[in-house]
Tab-separated table of C-alpha atoms in Angstrom:
chain	number	residue	atom	x	y	z
A	1036	UNK	CA	77.970	-67.004	29.319
A	1037	UNK	CA	77.952	-70.365	28.236
A	1038	UNK	CA	76.809	-69.586	24.772
A	1039	UNK	CA	78.891	-66.436	24.410
A	1040	UNK	CA	82.093	-68.334	25.326
A	1041	UNK	CA	81.140	-71.371	22.648
A	1042	UNK	CA	80.146	-68.821	19.919
A	1043	UNK	CA	83.357	-66.944	20.809
A	1044	UNK	CA	85.361	-70.167	20.267
A	1045	UNK	CA	83.681	-71.430	17.100
A	1046	UNK	CA	84.087	-68.096	15.599
A	1047	UNK	CA	87.942	-67.816	16.192
A	1048	UNK	CA	88.362	-71.435	14.969
A	1049	UNK	CA	86.864	-70.519	11.916
A	1050	UNK	CA	88.066	-66.593	11.817
A	1051	UNK	CA	91.502	-66.789	12.579
A	1052	UNK	CA	92.625	-69.237	10.029
A	1053	UNK	CA	90.695	-67.758	7.473
A	1054	UNK	CA	91.760	-64.212	8.112
A	1055	UNK	CA	94.934	-65.570	7.911
A	1056	UNK	CA	94.828	-67.293	4.775
A	1057	UNK	CA	92.992	-64.137	3.276
A	1058	UNK	CA	96.471	-62.187	4.267
A	1059	UNK	CA	98.577	-64.752	3.186
A	1060	UNK	CA	97.390	-66.097	0.050
A	1061	UNK	CA	96.806	-64.487	-3.067
A	1062	UNK	CA	93.958	-65.551	-5.532
A	1063	UNK	CA	91.382	-63.642	-8.223
A	1064	UNK	CA	88.623	-63.316	-5.608
A	1065	UNK	CA	90.442	-62.353	-2.486
A	1066	UNK	CA	89.923	-58.806	-2.589
A	1067	UNK	CA	86.390	-59.296	-3.274
A	1068	UNK	CA	86.177	-61.917	0.039
A	1069	UNK	CA	87.708	-59.162	2.060
A	1070	UNK	CA	85.354	-56.617	1.059
A	1071	UNK	CA	82.653	-58.819	1.735
A	1072	UNK	CA	83.833	-59.659	5.217
A	1073	UNK	CA	84.696	-55.965	6.011
A	1074	UNK	CA	80.816	-55.372	4.750
A	1075	UNK	CA	79.381	-58.083	6.958
A	1076	UNK	CA	81.128	-56.576	10.395
A	1077	UNK	CA	78.271	-54.227	10.373
A	1078	UNK	CA	75.739	-57.174	10.085
A	1079	UNK	CA	72.250	-55.915	11.714
A	1080	UNK	CA	72.041	-58.581	14.813
A	1081	UNK	CA	67.926	-58.566	13.867
A	1082	UNK	CA	68.636	-59.136	10.383
A	1083	UNK	CA	70.855	-62.165	11.332
A	1084	UNK	CA	68.377	-63.751	13.789
A	1085	UNK	CA	65.591	-63.436	11.154
A	1086	UNK	CA	67.366	-65.197	8.475
A	1087	UNK	CA	68.469	-67.837	11.244
A	1088	UNK	CA	64.782	-67.910	12.467
A	1089	UNK	CA	63.583	-68.267	8.689
A	1090	UNK	CA	66.150	-70.978	7.998
A	1091	UNK	CA	65.199	-73.134	11.426
A	1092	UNK	CA	61.721	-72.552	11.667
A	1093	UNK	CA	59.130	-75.376	10.915
A	1094	UNK	CA	58.676	-74.321	7.179
A	1095	UNK	CA	62.388	-73.618	6.778
A	1096	UNK	CA	64.866	-75.743	5.149
A	1097	UNK	CA	66.592	-76.698	8.412
A	1098	UNK	CA	63.029	-76.953	10.139
A	1099	UNK	CA	63.776	-80.997	10.749
A	1100	UNK	CA	66.452	-80.277	12.813
A	1101	UNK	CA	64.270	-78.648	15.639
A	1102	UNK	CA	66.879	-75.875	16.565
A	1103	UNK	CA	64.843	-73.206	16.914
A	1104	UNK	CA	64.325	-71.568	20.247
A	1105	UNK	CA	67.492	-73.811	21.385
A	1106	UNK	CA	70.917	-72.660	22.706
A	1107	UNK	CA	72.275	-74.105	19.401
A	1108	UNK	CA	70.127	-71.387	17.453
A	1109	UNK	CA	71.842	-68.784	19.394
A	1110	UNK	CA	75.405	-69.814	19.040
A	1111	UNK	CA	74.782	-69.926	15.392
A	1112	UNK	CA	73.349	-66.647	15.183
A	1113	UNK	CA	76.535	-65.174	17.564
A	1114	UNK	CA	78.979	-67.124	15.192
A	1115	UNK	CA	77.732	-65.576	11.846
A	1116	UNK	CA	77.872	-62.377	13.607
A	1117	UNK	CA	81.273	-62.632	15.210
A	1118	UNK	CA	83.201	-64.459	12.648
A	1119	UNK	CA	83.341	-61.314	9.864
A	1120	UNK	CA	84.868	-59.223	12.792
A	1121	UNK	CA	87.442	-61.938	13.800
A	1122	UNK	CA	88.014	-62.643	9.798
A	1123	UNK	CA	88.685	-59.036	9.186
A	1124	UNK	CA	90.663	-57.553	12.068
A	1125	UNK	CA	93.037	-61.054	12.114
A	1126	UNK	CA	93.454	-60.200	8.148
A	1127	UNK	CA	94.763	-56.827	8.690
A	1128	UNK	CA	96.770	-57.785	11.513
A	1129	UNK	CA	98.637	-60.852	9.636
A	1130	UNK	CA	98.760	-58.506	6.448
A	1131	UNK	CA	100.803	-56.070	8.445
A	1132	UNK	CA	102.778	-58.490	9.753
A	1133	UNK	CA	103.692	-60.278	6.628
A	1134	UNK	CA	105.659	-57.588	5.458
A	1135	UNK	CA	108.284	-58.262	7.902
A	1136	UNK	CA	108.465	-62.007	7.153
A	1137	UNK	CA	108.005	-62.196	3.383
A	1138	UNK	CA	111.161	-62.083	2.166
A	1139	UNK	CA	112.447	-64.175	4.678
A	1140	UNK	CA	109.710	-67.035	4.038
A	1141	UNK	CA	110.220	-66.867	0.345
A	1142	UNK	CA	113.848	-67.474	1.022
A	1143	UNK	CA	113.195	-70.483	2.831
A	1144	UNK	CA	110.546	-71.772	0.619
A	1145	UNK	CA	108.151	-72.288	3.680
A	1146	UNK	CA	104.794	-73.446	2.268
A	1147	UNK	CA	101.733	-71.103	2.958
A	1148	UNK	CA	100.127	-73.576	5.314
A	1149	UNK	CA	103.122	-73.326	7.563
A	1150	UNK	CA	103.492	-69.951	6.967
A	1151	UNK	CA	99.909	-69.138	8.197
A	1152	UNK	CA	100.288	-70.732	11.346
A	1153	UNK	CA	103.715	-69.142	12.044
A	1154	UNK	CA	102.129	-65.779	11.375
A	1155	UNK	CA	99.239	-66.545	13.962
A	1156	UNK	CA	101.821	-67.825	16.357
A	1157	UNK	CA	103.779	-64.527	16.158
A	1158	UNK	CA	100.795	-62.417	16.428
A	1159	UNK	CA	99.245	-63.925	18.891
A	1160	UNK	CA	99.540	-61.029	21.222
A	1161	UNK	CA	97.956	-58.836	19.079
A	1162	UNK	CA	95.240	-61.424	17.874
A	1163	UNK	CA	94.088	-61.369	21.381
A	1164	UNK	CA	92.540	-57.635	20.714
A	1165	UNK	CA	90.666	-59.431	18.259
A	1166	UNK	CA	89.422	-62.117	20.591
A	1167	UNK	CA	88.340	-59.292	22.917
A	1168	UNK	CA	86.479	-57.765	20.127
A	1169	UNK	CA	84.608	-60.925	19.314
A	1170	UNK	CA	83.510	-61.405	22.804
A	1171	UNK	CA	82.413	-58.045	23.069
A	1172	UNK	CA	79.800	-58.552	20.193
A	1173	UNK	CA	79.172	-61.884	21.571
A	1174	UNK	CA	78.255	-60.626	25.296
A	1175	UNK	CA	76.419	-57.461	23.824
A	1176	UNK	CA	74.052	-59.485	21.777
A	1177	UNK	CA	70.194	-59.120	22.124
A	1178	UNK	CA	68.148	-58.831	19.144
A	1179	UNK	CA	69.287	-61.914	17.246
A	1180	UNK	CA	69.039	-64.181	20.169
A	1181	UNK	CA	65.592	-63.252	21.292
A	1182	UNK	CA	64.329	-64.034	17.832
A	1183	UNK	CA	66.144	-67.200	17.583
A	1184	UNK	CA	66.200	-68.579	21.442
A	1185	UNK	CA	62.925	-66.716	22.642
A	1186	UNK	CA	64.425	-65.651	25.978
A	1187	UNK	CA	63.074	-68.850	27.580
A	1188	UNK	CA	63.441	-69.126	31.132
A	1189	UNK	CA	66.468	-71.352	32.274
A	1190	UNK	CA	67.031	-72.427	28.905
A	1191	UNK	CA	67.625	-69.569	26.335
A	1192	UNK	CA	67.753	-66.248	28.732
A	1193	UNK	CA	70.819	-64.913	28.772
A	1194	UNK	CA	72.058	-62.199	30.834
A	1195	UNK	CA	71.645	-59.153	28.106
A	1196	UNK	CA	68.064	-60.551	27.210
A	1197	UNK	CA	66.943	-60.765	30.911
A	1198	UNK	CA	68.213	-57.054	31.435
A	1199	UNK	CA	65.743	-56.116	28.236
A	1200	UNK	CA	62.917	-58.305	29.989
A	1201	UNK	CA	63.343	-57.021	33.180
A	1202	UNK	CA	63.563	-53.275	31.835
A	1203	UNK	CA	60.220	-53.759	30.092
A	1204	UNK	CA	58.524	-55.138	33.128
A	1205	UNK	CA	59.579	-52.117	34.780
A	1206	UNK	CA	61.820	-53.735	37.287
A	1207	UNK	CA	64.768	-51.399	36.960
A	1208	UNK	CA	66.842	-52.114	40.046
A	1209	UNK	CA	67.306	-55.773	38.972
A	1210	UNK	CA	67.887	-54.706	35.481
A	1211	UNK	CA	70.750	-52.126	36.681
A	1212	UNK	CA	72.207	-54.929	38.686
A	1213	UNK	CA	72.350	-57.668	35.874
A	1214	UNK	CA	74.122	-54.306	33.995
A	1215	UNK	CA	76.618	-53.754	36.264
A	1216	UNK	CA	77.457	-57.628	36.505
A	1217	UNK	CA	77.683	-57.930	32.596
A	1218	UNK	CA	79.896	-54.788	32.662
A	1219	UNK	CA	82.154	-56.439	35.587
A	1220	UNK	CA	82.481	-59.582	33.441
A	1221	UNK	CA	83.448	-57.549	30.623
A	1222	UNK	CA	86.288	-55.403	32.526
A	1223	UNK	CA	87.347	-58.627	34.154
A	1224	UNK	CA	88.077	-60.271	31.057
A	1225	UNK	CA	89.752	-57.185	29.329
A	1226	UNK	CA	92.046	-56.815	32.305
A	1227	UNK	CA	92.861	-60.380	32.665
A	1228	UNK	CA	93.741	-60.893	28.729
A	1229	UNK	CA	96.219	-57.630	29.426
A	1230	UNK	CA	97.664	-59.415	32.719
A	1231	UNK	CA	98.581	-62.534	30.535
A	1232	UNK	CA	99.356	-60.517	27.242
A	1233	UNK	CA	102.076	-58.512	29.342
A	1234	UNK	CA	103.194	-61.635	31.351
A	1235	UNK	CA	103.935	-63.660	28.311
A	1236	UNK	CA	105.824	-60.424	26.460
A	1237	UNK	CA	107.946	-60.412	29.446
A	1238	UNK	CA	108.847	-64.013	29.358
A	1239	UNK	CA	109.316	-64.097	25.635
A	1240	UNK	CA	112.577	-64.592	24.210
A	1241	UNK	CA	112.396	-62.353	21.033
């Protein structure tokens, strides 16, 4: 869970500002970058795991870092998988919101940097769904984390890889129990986010 949360945090730190910038700024390669980001949303996890493995392996360009089969390698793989989702979804949300504020911000001559943070703040309730989508991708990941993490007990073994391992061993009761726990965690996060979202809306002045 720690690996998933760190990956989600890093992906949101990268993806939310990047998605907002793509929605607000206008430059020649903008549409190309958005198209690439949308395409990367469907990246096969095993391919990402393989690419990260090749880079971090002993003969790879980053092999000297000795990160393979560590939680850091798993975080790198998950950030690569989650970030495009955060960028694309947040870009769409901010782009829709921009239509309501574009003329107002233009009349006040607000710089793009301040406008981006204003959009993120105003769309914070909608962006909760983006974070949840990223969390869902991170917490359900198996292929990439097994390849780069090695599923080492007490080091790189997470709940999803444990379910895969126990299923392959024929230990179905334990695999099912872990699956139920994973489902409960996922539902709890969604219900908690919905609670705070509705609570914040009731307390908001606008």
